[in-house]
Amino acid sequence: MENPQCTRWWISHPQQYLLLIKNGETYLPKENANWGGTRVDLTGISCYSSHDLIQWTYHGNVLPAVYDDPTHDLYYATGIMERPKVVYNLYTNKFVMWLHVDTIDYKLARSGVAVSDSPTGPFTYIQSVRPNGQMARDLTVFVDKKPSPSPPSSSSSTAAADANAYLITSSEDNAVMHIHELSSNYTSFTGKWERIFENRYMEAPTFFQHNGRYYFIGSGCTAWDPNEARSAVSYNSIWGPWIEFGNPCRGYDANTTFQSQSTYVLPLLNNDNNDGGAGEGGKPQFMFAADRWNAKNLSDSRYVWLPIRFDDEDSRP
C-alpha cells in the first residue's frame, strides 16, 4: 500500500512564515447548527517563522481581534478571520495581508485587507470589501512571476517587473471562483475580474506556477469534513482557459486528500540559489500545505505537508 510522505526541505532564503488563526474553545453557534459550522471566538492571527520548516520562532499576534467595538469586522465574539495570505509588494515595500472576513452565519462574505512594514507585523487593518461588488469567502493571493512591462494602474509611480497580483475568491455561494486583478498597491482593485470554474462549487483555492504554466489545487465544499481534491492547469494565463485534471493525490486516503484541505502551495529553494522554486538537482520542487481540521476542537487542527511531483507526459501535479 502506497502511503503519502511528508517532506522536509532546507530553506535558505527567504525565511518562511506560518499564520495561525484557530485558537480557543470550540462551540456550535445556533446559526450554523444545520451544517455543523463550529467556531472559536477570535483572538487574532499569530505568526511563526522558520529557515528550515522544522524549527519555528513565534512572533506573536500580528493582527489581533477587536474587543471593544461590536460593529468592527474583527470583533472577537461575532467575527470570522480565515485564510490569511501575505505577499510582499515591490512597489510600496509593504507586506499586504488579505483574509476572509465574515459573520458567524457566513452571510457577510467579504475580503479584509491589512498592511505592515514587516512580515512579523504588526499589521494595520484597513477595511473589508466585496471585491468588485462580488461576495467572497475562501481566498488566496497570487503574484504572477511572468514579467509585466508596467504595474497595474494606481497612484504609485514606481515600476517593478514580475509583480502583478490577484485576489482569487470562492464566490456566488461557492459555486464559482473569481479572479480579481489588484492595483499596484495590492490593497485595491483595477476593476478587471473574471469568473472561472463555473458551477463547480470549490473552496480552499491554491495557485502556483511551474514551467510557465499556471496550476490550481482546491477542495470541494463539505464544511470541516475532508473531500477529494480538485486540480487544474492553464497553459498561458492566470485568466485561463482552465482545464481540470481531477484529484492530484495518490495513495491511501487520497479520496479525502489525506484527511485534509488545501491551504497553500509553497515553492521550495535549495541551499545554493534563490531562483523561485529550484530544489534538489535544480528541479522545481513544491510543498502542498493543507489543513487537517478538527471540527470538535478547532484549536487542535493540524497541518499536512506533502511534496508535489509532476507527470512527465502532461505535467499533471
PDB file of N, CA and C in Angstrom, residues 59-161:
ATOM      1  N   HIS A  59       6.261  34.901  16.646  1.00  0.00           N
ATOM      2  CA  HIS A  59       6.376  36.356  16.580  1.00  0.00           C
ATOM      3  C   HIS A  59       5.155  37.079  17.134  1.00  0.00           C
ATOM      4  N   GLY A  60       4.258  36.347  17.765  1.00  0.00           N
ATOM      5  CA  GLY A  60       3.132  36.983  18.428  1.00  0.00           C
ATOM      6  C   GLY A  60       1.902  37.117  17.551  1.00  0.00           C
ATOM      7  N   ASN A  61       0.935  37.829  18.080  1.00  0.00           N
ATOM      8  CA  ASN A  61      -0.345  38.064  17.422  1.00  0.00           C
ATOM      9  C   ASN A  61      -0.197  39.301  16.535  1.00  0.00           C
ATOM     10  N   VAL A  62      -0.119  39.105  15.211  1.00  0.00           N
ATOM     11  CA  VAL A  62       0.225  40.204  14.312  1.00  0.00           C
ATOM     12  C   VAL A  62      -0.997  40.991  13.827  1.00  0.00           C
ATOM     13  N   LEU A  63      -2.191  40.421  13.980  1.00  0.00           N
ATOM     14  CA  LEU A  63      -3.437  41.138  13.695  1.00  0.00           C
ATOM     15  C   LEU A  63      -4.469  40.716  14.729  1.00  0.00           C
ATOM     16  N   PRO A  64      -4.505  41.405  15.873  1.00  0.00           N
ATOM     17  CA  PRO A  64      -5.371  40.977  16.977  1.00  0.00           C
ATOM     18  C   PRO A  64      -6.849  41.204  16.685  1.00  0.00           C
ATOM     19  N   ALA A  65      -7.685  40.418  17.341  1.00  0.00           N
ATOM     20  CA  ALA A  65      -9.119  40.655  17.329  1.00  0.00           C
ATOM     21  C   ALA A  65      -9.429  41.952  18.061  1.00  0.00           C
ATOM     22  N   VAL A  66     -10.621  42.481  17.816  1.00  0.00           N
ATOM     23  CA  VAL A  66     -11.088  43.706  18.470  1.00  0.00           C
ATOM     24  C   VAL A  66     -12.066  43.321  19.567  1.00  0.00           C
ATOM     25  N   TYR A  67     -11.886  43.900  20.750  1.00  0.00           N
ATOM     26  CA  TYR A  67     -12.705  43.515  21.904  1.00  0.00           C
ATOM     27  C   TYR A  67     -13.663  44.604  22.371  1.00  0.00           C
ATOM     28  N   ASP A  68     -13.518  45.827  21.883  1.00  0.00           N
ATOM     29  CA  ASP A  68     -14.292  46.941  22.426  1.00  0.00           C
ATOM     30  C   ASP A  68     -15.251  47.577  21.431  1.00  0.00           C
ATOM     31  N   ASP A  69     -15.431  46.977  20.250  1.00  0.00           N
ATOM     32  CA  ASP A  69     -16.317  47.557  19.239  1.00  0.00           C
ATOM     33  C   ASP A  69     -17.100  46.445  18.543  1.00  0.00           C
ATOM     34  N   PRO A  70     -18.340  46.183  18.993  1.00  0.00           N
ATOM     35  CA  PRO A  70     -19.142  45.096  18.417  1.00  0.00           C
ATOM     36  C   PRO A  70     -19.461  45.283  16.932  1.00  0.00           C
ATOM     37  N   THR A  71     -19.278  46.498  16.383  1.00  0.00           N
ATOM     38  CA  THR A  71     -19.568  46.727  14.968  1.00  0.00           C
ATOM     39  C   THR A  71     -18.364  46.466  14.076  1.00  0.00           C
ATOM     40  N   HIS A  72     -17.203  46.197  14.654  1.00  0.00           N
ATOM     41  CA  HIS A  72     -15.976  46.020  13.883  1.00  0.00           C
ATOM     42  C   HIS A  72     -15.953  44.651  13.206  1.00  0.00           C
ATOM     43  N   ASP A  73     -15.354  44.582  12.010  1.00  0.00           N
ATOM     44  CA  ASP A  73     -15.225  43.307  11.296  1.00  0.00           C
ATOM     45  C   ASP A  73     -14.563  42.233  12.144  1.00  0.00           C
ATOM     46  N   LEU A  74     -13.589  42.628  12.967  1.00  0.00           N
ATOM     47  CA  LEU A  74     -12.767  41.675  13.708  1.00  0.00           C
ATOM     48  C   LEU A  74     -13.193  41.560  15.170  1.00  0.00           C
ATOM     49  N   TYR A  75     -14.444  41.888  15.468  1.00  0.00           N
ATOM     50  CA  TYR A  75     -14.937  41.768  16.845  1.00  0.00           C
ATOM     51  C   TYR A  75     -14.898  40.307  17.285  1.00  0.00           C
ATOM     52  N   TYR A  76     -14.310  40.058  18.431  1.00  0.00           N
ATOM     53  CA  TYR A  76     -13.955  38.701  18.840  1.00  0.00           C
ATOM     54  C   TYR A  76     -15.147  37.753  18.933  1.00  0.00           C
ATOM     55  N   ALA A  77     -16.328  38.244  19.348  1.00  0.00           N
ATOM     56  CA  ALA A  77     -17.457  37.353  19.640  1.00  0.00           C
ATOM     57  C   ALA A  77     -18.308  37.031  18.424  1.00  0.00           C
ATOM     58  N   THR A  78     -18.226  37.829  17.380  1.00  0.00           N
ATOM     59  CA  THR A  78     -19.108  37.630  16.225  1.00  0.00           C
ATOM     60  C   THR A  78     -18.364  37.558  14.895  1.00  0.00           C
ATOM     61  N   GLY A  79     -17.098  37.941  14.881  1.00  0.00           N
ATOM     62  CA  GLY A  79     -16.362  37.979  13.629  1.00  0.00           C
ATOM     63  C   GLY A  79     -15.718  36.657  13.255  1.00  0.00           C
ATOM     64  N   ILE A  80     -15.309  36.560  11.994  1.00  0.00           N
ATOM     65  CA  ILE A  80     -14.578  35.398  11.472  1.00  0.00           C
ATOM     66  C   ILE A  80     -13.376  35.912  10.692  1.00  0.00           C
ATOM     67  N   MET A  81     -12.215  35.318  10.950  1.00  0.00           N
ATOM     68  CA  MET A  81     -10.988  35.613  10.210  1.00  0.00           C
ATOM     69  C   MET A  81     -10.450  34.284   9.700  1.00  0.00           C
ATOM     70  N   GLU A  82     -10.395  34.111   8.389  1.00  0.00           N
ATOM     71  CA  GLU A  82      -9.952  32.840   7.807  1.00  0.00           C
ATOM     72  C   GLU A  82      -9.046  33.088   6.604  1.00  0.00           C
ATOM     73  N   ARG A  83      -8.241  32.066   6.272  1.00  0.00           N
ATOM     74  CA  ARG A  83      -7.428  32.024   5.049  1.00  0.00           C
ATOM     75  C   ARG A  83      -6.510  33.240   4.888  1.00  0.00           C
ATOM     76  N   PRO A  84      -5.811  33.710   5.918  1.00  0.00           N
ATOM     77  CA  PRO A  84      -4.923  34.862   5.710  1.00  0.00           C
ATOM     78  C   PRO A  84      -3.790  34.521   4.752  1.00  0.00           C
ATOM     79  N   LYS A  85      -3.511  35.423   3.833  1.00  0.00           N
ATOM     80  CA  LYS A  85      -2.402  35.292   2.891  1.00  0.00           C
ATOM     81  C   LYS A  85      -1.645  36.613   2.864  1.00  0.00           C
ATOM     82  N   VAL A  86      -0.307  36.531   2.950  1.00  0.00           N
ATOM     83  CA  VAL A  86       0.532  37.731   2.973  1.00  0.00           C
ATOM     84  C   VAL A  86       1.492  37.694   1.794  1.00  0.00           C
ATOM     85  N   VAL A  87       1.590  38.804   1.070  1.00  0.00           N
ATOM     86  CA  VAL A  87       2.538  38.939  -0.032  1.00  0.00           C
ATOM     87  C   VAL A  87       3.305  40.243   0.144  1.00  0.00           C
ATOM     88  N   TYR A  88       4.520  40.249  -0.393  1.00  0.00           N
ATOM     89  CA  TYR A  88       5.352  41.449  -0.342  1.00  0.00           C
ATOM     90  C   TYR A  88       5.133  42.273  -1.602  1.00  0.00           C
ATOM     91  N   ASN A  89       4.943  43.580  -1.433  1.00  0.00           N
ATOM     92  CA  ASN A  89       4.684  44.474  -2.548  1.00  0.00           C
ATOM     93  C   ASN A  89       5.952  45.221  -2.932  1.00  0.00           C
ATOM     94  N   LEU A  90       6.459  44.957  -4.142  1.00  0.00           N
ATOM     95  CA  LEU A  90       7.683  45.588  -4.614  1.00  0.00           C
ATOM     96  C   LEU A  90       7.513  47.077  -4.897  1.00  0.00           C
ATOM     97  N   TYR A  91       6.283  47.499  -5.152  1.00  0.00           N
ATOM     98  CA  TYR A  91       6.041  48.900  -5.457  1.00  0.00           C
ATOM     99  C   TYR A  91       6.056  49.772  -4.202  1.00  0.00           C
ATOM    100  N   THR A  92       5.495  49.253  -3.108  1.00  0.00           N
ATOM    101  CA  THR A  92       5.326  50.058  -1.893  1.00  0.00           C
ATOM    102  C   THR A  92       6.236  49.631  -0.747  1.00  0.00           C
ATOM    103  N   ASN A  93       6.938  48.496  -0.914  1.00  0.00           N
ATOM    104  CA  ASN A  93       7.769  47.924   0.151  1.00  0.00           C
ATOM    105  C   ASN A  93       6.952  47.599   1.397  1.00  0.00           C
ATOM    106  N   LYS A  94       5.701  47.221   1.178  1.00  0.00           N
ATOM    107  CA  LYS A  94       4.817  46.829   2.271  1.00  0.00           C
ATOM    108  C   LYS A  94       4.472  45.346   2.153  1.00  0.00           C
ATOM    109  N   PHE A  95       4.148  44.743   3.292  1.00  0.00           N
ATOM    110  CA  PHE A  95       3.582  43.404   3.320  1.00  0.00           C
ATOM    111  C   PHE A  95       2.061  43.547   3.420  1.00  0.00           C
ATOM    112  N   VAL A  96       1.359  42.896   2.510  1.00  0.00           N
ATOM    113  CA  VAL A  96      -0.089  43.063   2.407  1.00  0.00           C
ATOM    114  C   VAL A  96      -0.767  41.738   2.736  1.00  0.00           C
ATOM    115  N   MET A  97      -1.695  41.785   3.662  1.00  0.00           N
ATOM    116  CA  MET A  97      -2.467  40.598   4.051  1.00  0.00           C
ATOM    117  C   MET A  97      -3.898  40.734   3.555  1.00  0.00           C
ATOM    118  N   TRP A  98      -4.357  39.699   2.871  1.00  0.00           N
ATOM    119  CA  TRP A  98      -5.773  39.557   2.560  1.00  0.00           C
ATOM    120  C   TRP A  98      -6.315  38.360   3.338  1.00  0.00           C
ATOM    121  N   LEU A  99      -7.548  38.472   3.811  1.00  0.00           N
ATOM    122  CA  LEU A  99      -8.153  37.381   4.577  1.00  0.00           C
ATOM    123  C   LEU A  99      -9.656  37.387   4.385  1.00  0.00           C
ATOM    124  N   HIS A 100     -10.247  36.229   4.565  1.00  0.00           N
ATOM    125  CA  HIS A 100     -11.699  36.097   4.515  1.00  0.00           C
ATOM    126  C   HIS A 100     -12.270  36.633   5.820  1.00  0.00           C
ATOM    127  N   VAL A 101     -13.126  37.632   5.718  1.00  0.00           N
ATOM    128  CA  VAL A 101     -13.791  38.239   6.872  1.00  0.00           C
ATOM    129  C   VAL A 101     -15.281  37.943   6.769  1.00  0.00           C
ATOM    130  N   ASP A 102     -15.876  37.497   7.884  1.00  0.00           N
ATOM    131  CA  ASP A 102     -17.283  37.115   7.824  1.00  0.00           C
ATOM    132  C   ASP A 102     -17.936  37.251   9.197  1.00  0.00           C
ATOM    133  N   THR A 103     -19.245  37.007   9.208  1.00  0.00           N
ATOM    134  CA  THR A 103     -20.006  36.907  10.442  1.00  0.00           C
ATOM    135  C   THR A 103     -20.246  35.438  10.761  1.00  0.00           C
ATOM    136  N   ILE A 104     -20.785  35.160  11.942  1.00  0.00           N
ATOM    137  CA  ILE A 104     -20.966  33.774  12.386  1.00  0.00           C
ATOM    138  C   ILE A 104     -21.731  32.943  11.358  1.00  0.00           C
ATOM    139  N   ASP A 105     -22.745  33.542  10.727  1.00  0.00           N
ATOM    140  CA  ASP A 105     -23.573  32.796   9.782  1.00  0.00           C
ATOM    141  C   ASP A 105     -23.011  32.809   8.361  1.00  0.00           C
ATOM    142  N   TYR A 106     -21.844  33.376   8.155  1.00  0.00           N
ATOM    143  CA  TYR A 106     -21.164  33.426   6.863  1.00  0.00           C
ATOM    144  C   TYR A 106     -21.967  34.173   5.789  1.00  0.00           C
ATOM    145  N   LYS A 107     -22.768  35.145   6.210  1.00  0.00           N
ATOM    146  CA  LYS A 107     -23.550  35.914   5.249  1.00  0.00           C
ATOM    147  C   LYS A 107     -22.873  37.229   4.859  1.00  0.00           C
ATOM    148  N   LEU A 108     -21.871  37.668   5.620  1.00  0.00           N
ATOM    149  CA  LEU A 108     -21.173  38.907   5.278  1.00  0.00           C
ATOM    150  C   LEU A 108     -20.342  38.721   4.013  1.00  0.00           C
ATOM    151  N   ALA A 109     -19.558  37.638   3.969  1.00  0.00           N
ATOM    152  CA  ALA A 109     -18.826  37.207   2.765  1.00  0.00           C
ATOM    153  C   ALA A 109     -18.013  38.337   2.142  1.00  0.00           C
ATOM    154  N   ARG A 110     -16.987  38.798   2.882  1.00  0.00           N
ATOM    155  CA  ARG A 110     -16.153  39.888   2.413  1.00  0.00           C
ATOM    156  C   ARG A 110     -14.670  39.518   2.533  1.00  0.00           C
ATOM    157  N   SER A 111     -13.839  40.317   1.884  1.00  0.00           N
ATOM    158  CA  SER A 111     -12.388  40.155   1.956  1.00  0.00           C
ATOM    159  C   SER A 111     -11.812  41.335   2.729  1.00  0.00           C
ATOM    160  N   GLY A 112     -11.019  41.020   3.771  1.00  0.00           N
ATOM    161  CA  GLY A 112     -10.375  42.057   4.555  1.00  0.00           C
ATOM    162  C   GLY A 112      -8.939  42.248   4.109  1.00  0.00           C
ATOM    163  N   VAL A 113      -8.407  43.450   4.319  1.00  0.00           N
ATOM    164  CA  VAL A 113      -7.037  43.746   3.914  1.00  0.00           C
ATOM    165  C   VAL A 113      -6.339  44.531   5.014  1.00  0.00           C
ATOM    166  N   ALA A 114      -5.058  44.183   5.242  1.00  0.00           N
ATOM    167  CA  ALA A 114      -4.240  44.836   6.263  1.00  0.00           C
ATOM    168  C   ALA A 114      -2.824  44.972   5.716  1.00  0.00           C
ATOM    169  N   VAL A 115      -2.039  45.907   6.252  1.00  0.00           N
ATOM    170  CA  VAL A 115      -0.682  46.138   5.760  1.00  0.00           C
ATOM    171  C   VAL A 115       0.292  46.248   6.923  1.00  0.00           C
ATOM    172  N   SER A 116       1.564  45.981   6.620  1.00  0.00           N
ATOM    173  CA  SER A 116       2.628  46.074   7.618  1.00  0.00           C
ATOM    174  C   SER A 116       3.948  46.363   6.919  1.00  0.00           C
ATOM    175  N   ASP A 117       4.888  46.926   7.674  1.00  0.00           N
ATOM    176  CA  ASP A 117       6.247  47.116   7.167  1.00  0.00           C
ATOM    177  C   ASP A 117       7.089  45.858   7.286  1.00  0.00           C
ATOM    178  N   SER A 118       6.567  44.847   7.989  1.00  0.00           N
ATOM    179  CA  SER A 118       7.320  43.629   8.260  1.00  0.00           C
ATOM    180  C   SER A 118       6.400  42.422   8.163  1.00  0.00           C
ATOM    181  N   PRO A 119       6.911  41.263   7.730  1.00  0.00           N
ATOM    182  CA  PRO A 119       6.064  40.067   7.717  1.00  0.00           C
ATOM    183  C   PRO A 119       5.657  39.617   9.110  1.00  0.00           C
ATOM    184  N   THR A 120       6.395  40.063  10.120  1.00  0.00           N
ATOM    185  CA  THR A 120       6.065  39.696  11.507  1.00  0.00           C
ATOM    186  C   THR A 120       5.201  40.745  12.189  1.00  0.00           C
ATOM    187  N   GLY A 121       4.664  41.687  11.408  1.00  0.00           N
ATOM    188  CA  GLY A 121       3.724  42.652  11.925  1.00  0.00           C
ATOM    189  C   GLY A 121       4.355  43.748  12.770  1.00  0.00           C
ATOM    190  N   PRO A 122       3.501  44.523  13.447  1.00  0.00           N
ATOM    191  CA  PRO A 122       2.037  44.404  13.471  1.00  0.00           C
ATOM    192  C   PRO A 122       1.403  44.856  12.160  1.00  0.00           C
ATOM    193  N   PHE A 123       0.264  44.248  11.827  1.00  0.00           N
ATOM    194  CA  PHE A 123      -0.495  44.638  10.648  1.00  0.00           C
ATOM    195  C   PHE A 123      -1.585  45.627  11.035  1.00  0.00           C
ATOM    196  N   THR A 124      -1.774  46.621  10.198  1.00  0.00           N
ATOM    197  CA  THR A 124      -2.829  47.610  10.395  1.00  0.00           C
ATOM    198  C   THR A 124      -4.008  47.260   9.500  1.00  0.00           C
ATOM    199  N   TYR A 125      -5.145  47.019  10.112  1.00  0.00           N
ATOM    200  CA  TYR A 125      -6.334  46.645   9.348  1.00  0.00           C
ATOM    201  C   TYR A 125      -6.895  47.875   8.645  1.00  0.00           C
ATOM    202  N   ILE A 126      -7.173  47.742   7.344  1.00  0.00           N
ATOM    203  CA  ILE A 126      -7.693  48.856   6.569  1.00  0.00           C
ATOM    204  C   ILE A 126      -9.213  48.799   6.477  1.00  0.00           C
ATOM    205  N   GLN A 127      -9.726  47.706   5.924  1.00  0.00           N
ATOM    206  CA  GLN A 127     -11.163  47.587   5.715  1.00  0.00           C
ATOM    207  C   GLN A 127     -11.478  46.201   5.172  1.00  0.00           C
ATOM    208  N   SER A 128     -12.786  45.911   5.039  1.00  0.00           N
ATOM    209  CA  SER A 128     -13.228  44.738   4.281  1.00  0.00           C
ATOM    210  C   SER A 128     -14.070  45.218   3.110  1.00  0.00           C
ATOM    211  N   VAL A 129     -14.045  44.441   2.033  1.00  0.00           N
ATOM    212  CA  VAL A 129     -14.789  44.798   0.825  1.00  0.00           C
ATOM    213  C   VAL A 129     -15.378  43.555   0.206  1.00  0.00           C
ATOM    214  N   ARG A 130     -16.368  43.755  -0.642  1.00  0.00           N
ATOM    215  CA  ARG A 130     -16.779  42.729  -1.588  1.00  0.00           C
ATOM    216  C   ARG A 130     -16.074  43.060  -2.901  1.00  0.00           C
ATOM    217  N   PRO A 131     -15.063  42.278  -3.280  1.00  0.00           N
ATOM    218  CA  PRO A 131     -14.229  42.651  -4.432  1.00  0.00           C
ATOM    219  C   PRO A 131     -15.060  42.886  -5.691  1.00  0.00           C
ATOM    220  N   ASN A 132     -14.883  44.068  -6.277  1.00  0.00           N
ATOM    221  CA  ASN A 132     -15.656  44.448  -7.464  1.00  0.00           C
ATOM    222  C   ASN A 132     -17.146  44.202  -7.273  1.00  0.00           C
ATOM    223  N   GLY A 133     -17.613  44.376  -6.012  1.00  0.00           N
ATOM    224  CA  GLY A 133     -19.022  44.223  -5.694  1.00  0.00           C
ATOM    225  C   GLY A 133     -19.499  42.798  -5.552  1.00  0.00           C
ATOM    226  N   GLN A 134     -18.570  41.840  -5.533  1.00  0.00           N
ATOM    227  CA  GLN A 134     -18.929  40.419  -5.519  1.00  0.00           C
ATOM    228  C   GLN A 134     -18.673  39.794  -4.147  1.00  0.00           C
ATOM    229  N   MET A 135     -19.582  38.907  -3.716  1.00  0.00           N
ATOM    230  CA  MET A 135     -19.375  38.204  -2.459  1.00  0.00           C
ATOM    231  C   MET A 135     -18.103  37.355  -2.533  1.00  0.00           C
ATOM    232  N   ALA A 136     -17.451  37.162  -1.379  1.00  0.00           N
ATOM    233  CA  ALA A 136     -16.169  36.442  -1.365  1.00  0.00           C
ATOM    234  C   ALA A 136     -16.002  35.712  -0.044  1.00  0.00           C
ATOM    235  N   ARG A 137     -15.648  34.435  -0.126  1.00  0.00           N
ATOM    236  CA  ARG A 137     -15.368  33.653   1.079  1.00  0.00           C
ATOM    237  C   ARG A 137     -13.913  33.169   1.031  1.00  0.00           C
ATOM    238  N   ASP A 138     -13.665  31.862   0.955  1.00  0.00           N
ATOM    239  CA  ASP A 138     -12.271  31.390   0.907  1.00  0.00           C
ATOM    240  C   ASP A 138     -11.499  32.143  -0.169  1.00  0.00           C
ATOM    241  N   LEU A 139     -10.219  32.414   0.122  1.00  0.00           N
ATOM    242  CA  LEU A 139      -9.455  33.206  -0.835  1.00  0.00           C
ATOM    243  C   LEU A 139      -7.980  32.829  -0.810  1.00  0.00           C
ATOM    244  N   THR A 140      -7.285  33.300  -1.823  1.00  0.00           N
ATOM    245  CA  THR A 140      -5.825  33.276  -1.845  1.00  0.00           C
ATOM    246  C   THR A 140      -5.354  34.490  -2.619  1.00  0.00           C
ATOM    247  N   VAL A 141      -4.064  34.813  -2.482  1.00  0.00           N
ATOM    248  CA  VAL A 141      -3.440  35.885  -3.263  1.00  0.00           C
ATOM    249  C   VAL A 141      -2.344  35.250  -4.109  1.00  0.00           C
ATOM    250  N   PHE A 142      -2.309  35.607  -5.379  1.00  0.00           N
ATOM    251  CA  PHE A 142      -1.333  35.044  -6.301  1.00  0.00           C
ATOM    252  C   PHE A 142      -0.566  36.175  -6.968  1.00  0.00           C
ATOM    253  N   VAL A 143       0.791  36.097  -6.917  1.00  0.00           N
ATOM    254  CA  VAL A 143       1.647  37.066  -7.585  1.00  0.00           C
ATOM    255  C   VAL A 143       2.235  36.403  -8.821  1.00  0.00           C
ATOM    256  N   ASP A 144       1.964  36.971  -9.981  1.00  0.00           N
ATOM    257  CA  ASP A 144       2.386  36.393 -11.254  1.00  0.00           C
ATOM    258  C   ASP A 144       3.875  36.622 -11.460  1.00  0.00           C
ATOM    259  N   LYS A 145       4.620  35.544 -11.724  1.00  0.00           N
ATOM    260  CA  LYS A 145       6.063  35.639 -11.921  1.00  0.00           C
ATOM    261  C   LYS A 145       6.435  35.990 -13.351  1.00  0.00           C
ATOM    262  N   LYS A 146       5.467  35.972 -14.267  1.00  0.00           N
ATOM    263  CA  LYS A 146       5.775  36.348 -15.642  1.00  0.00           C
ATOM    264  C   LYS A 146       5.978  37.858 -15.717  1.00  0.00           C
ATOM    265  N   PRO A 147       7.035  38.330 -16.410  1.00  0.00           N
ATOM    266  CA  PRO A 147       7.318  39.770 -16.451  1.00  0.00           C
ATOM    267  C   PRO A 147       6.162  40.573 -17.017  1.00  0.00           C
ATOM    268  N   SER A 148       5.980  41.757 -16.448  1.00  0.00           N
ATOM    269  CA  SER A 148       4.978  42.700 -16.933  1.00  0.00           C
ATOM    270  C   SER A 148       5.679  44.010 -17.266  1.00  0.00           C
ATOM    271  N   PRO A 149       5.365  44.637 -18.399  1.00  0.00           N
ATOM    272  CA  PRO A 149       6.068  45.856 -18.777  1.00  0.00           C
ATOM    273  C   PRO A 149       5.803  47.019 -17.848  1.00  0.00           C
ATOM    274  N   SER A 150       4.680  47.000 -17.146  1.00  0.00           N
ATOM    275  CA  SER A 150       4.369  48.081 -16.217  1.00  0.00           C
ATOM    276  C   SER A 150       3.406  47.574 -15.174  1.00  0.00           C
ATOM    277  N   PRO A 151       3.361  48.205 -13.996  1.00  0.00           N
ATOM    278  CA  PRO A 151       2.452  47.740 -12.950  1.00  0.00           C
ATOM    279  C   PRO A 151       1.011  48.060 -13.286  1.00  0.00           C
ATOM    280  N   PRO A 152       0.052  47.375 -12.649  1.00  0.00           N
ATOM    281  CA  PRO A 152      -1.348  47.739 -12.832  1.00  0.00           C
ATOM    282  C   PRO A 152      -1.572  49.181 -12.415  1.00  0.00           C
ATOM    283  N   SER A 153      -2.643  49.787 -12.897  1.00  0.00           N
ATOM    284  CA  SER A 153      -2.878  51.204 -12.646  1.00  0.00           C
ATOM    285  C   SER A 153      -3.140  51.479 -11.179  1.00  0.00           C
ATOM    286  N   SER A 154      -2.535  52.539 -10.663  1.00  0.00           N
ATOM    287  CA  SER A 154      -2.783  53.053  -9.319  1.00  0.00           C
ATOM    288  C   SER A 154      -2.040  54.358  -9.206  1.00  0.00           C
ATOM    289  N   SER A 155      -2.024  54.934  -8.009  1.00  0.00           N
ATOM    290  CA  SER A 155      -1.348  56.203  -7.816  1.00  0.00           C
ATOM    291  C   SER A 155       0.159  56.048  -7.715  1.00  0.00           C
ATOM    292  N   SER A 156       0.663  54.795  -7.606  1.00  0.00           N
ATOM    293  CA  SER A 156       2.095  54.588  -7.472  1.00  0.00           C
ATOM    294  C   SER A 156       2.795  54.818  -8.800  1.00  0.00           C
ATOM    295  N   SER A 157       3.961  55.469  -8.765  1.00  0.00           N
ATOM    296  CA  SER A 157       4.725  55.709  -9.983  1.00  0.00           C
ATOM    297  C   SER A 157       5.937  54.811 -10.081  1.00  0.00           C
ATOM    298  N   THR A 158       6.146  53.948  -9.085  1.00  0.00           N
ATOM    299  CA  THR A 158       7.302  53.061  -9.073  1.00  0.00           C
ATOM    300  C   THR A 158       6.982  51.792  -9.838  1.00  0.00           C
ATOM    301  N   ALA A 159       7.798  51.471 -10.827  1.00  0.00           N
ATOM    302  CA  ALA A 159       7.568  50.281 -11.642  1.00  0.00           C
ATOM    303  C   ALA A 159       8.480  49.159 -11.189  1.00  0.00           C
ATOM    304  N   ALA A 160       7.989  47.943 -11.222  1.00  0.00           N
ATOM    305  CA  ALA A 160       8.787  46.758 -10.923  1.00  0.00           C
ATOM    306  C   ALA A 160       8.203  45.594 -11.693  1.00  0.00           C
ATOM    307  N   ALA A 161       9.073  44.761 -12.260  1.00  0.00           N
ATOM    308  CA  ALA A 161       8.600  43.627 -13.042  1.00  0.00           C
ATOM    309  C   ALA A 161       8.182  42.486 -12.139  1.00  0.00           C
TER     310      ALA A 161
END
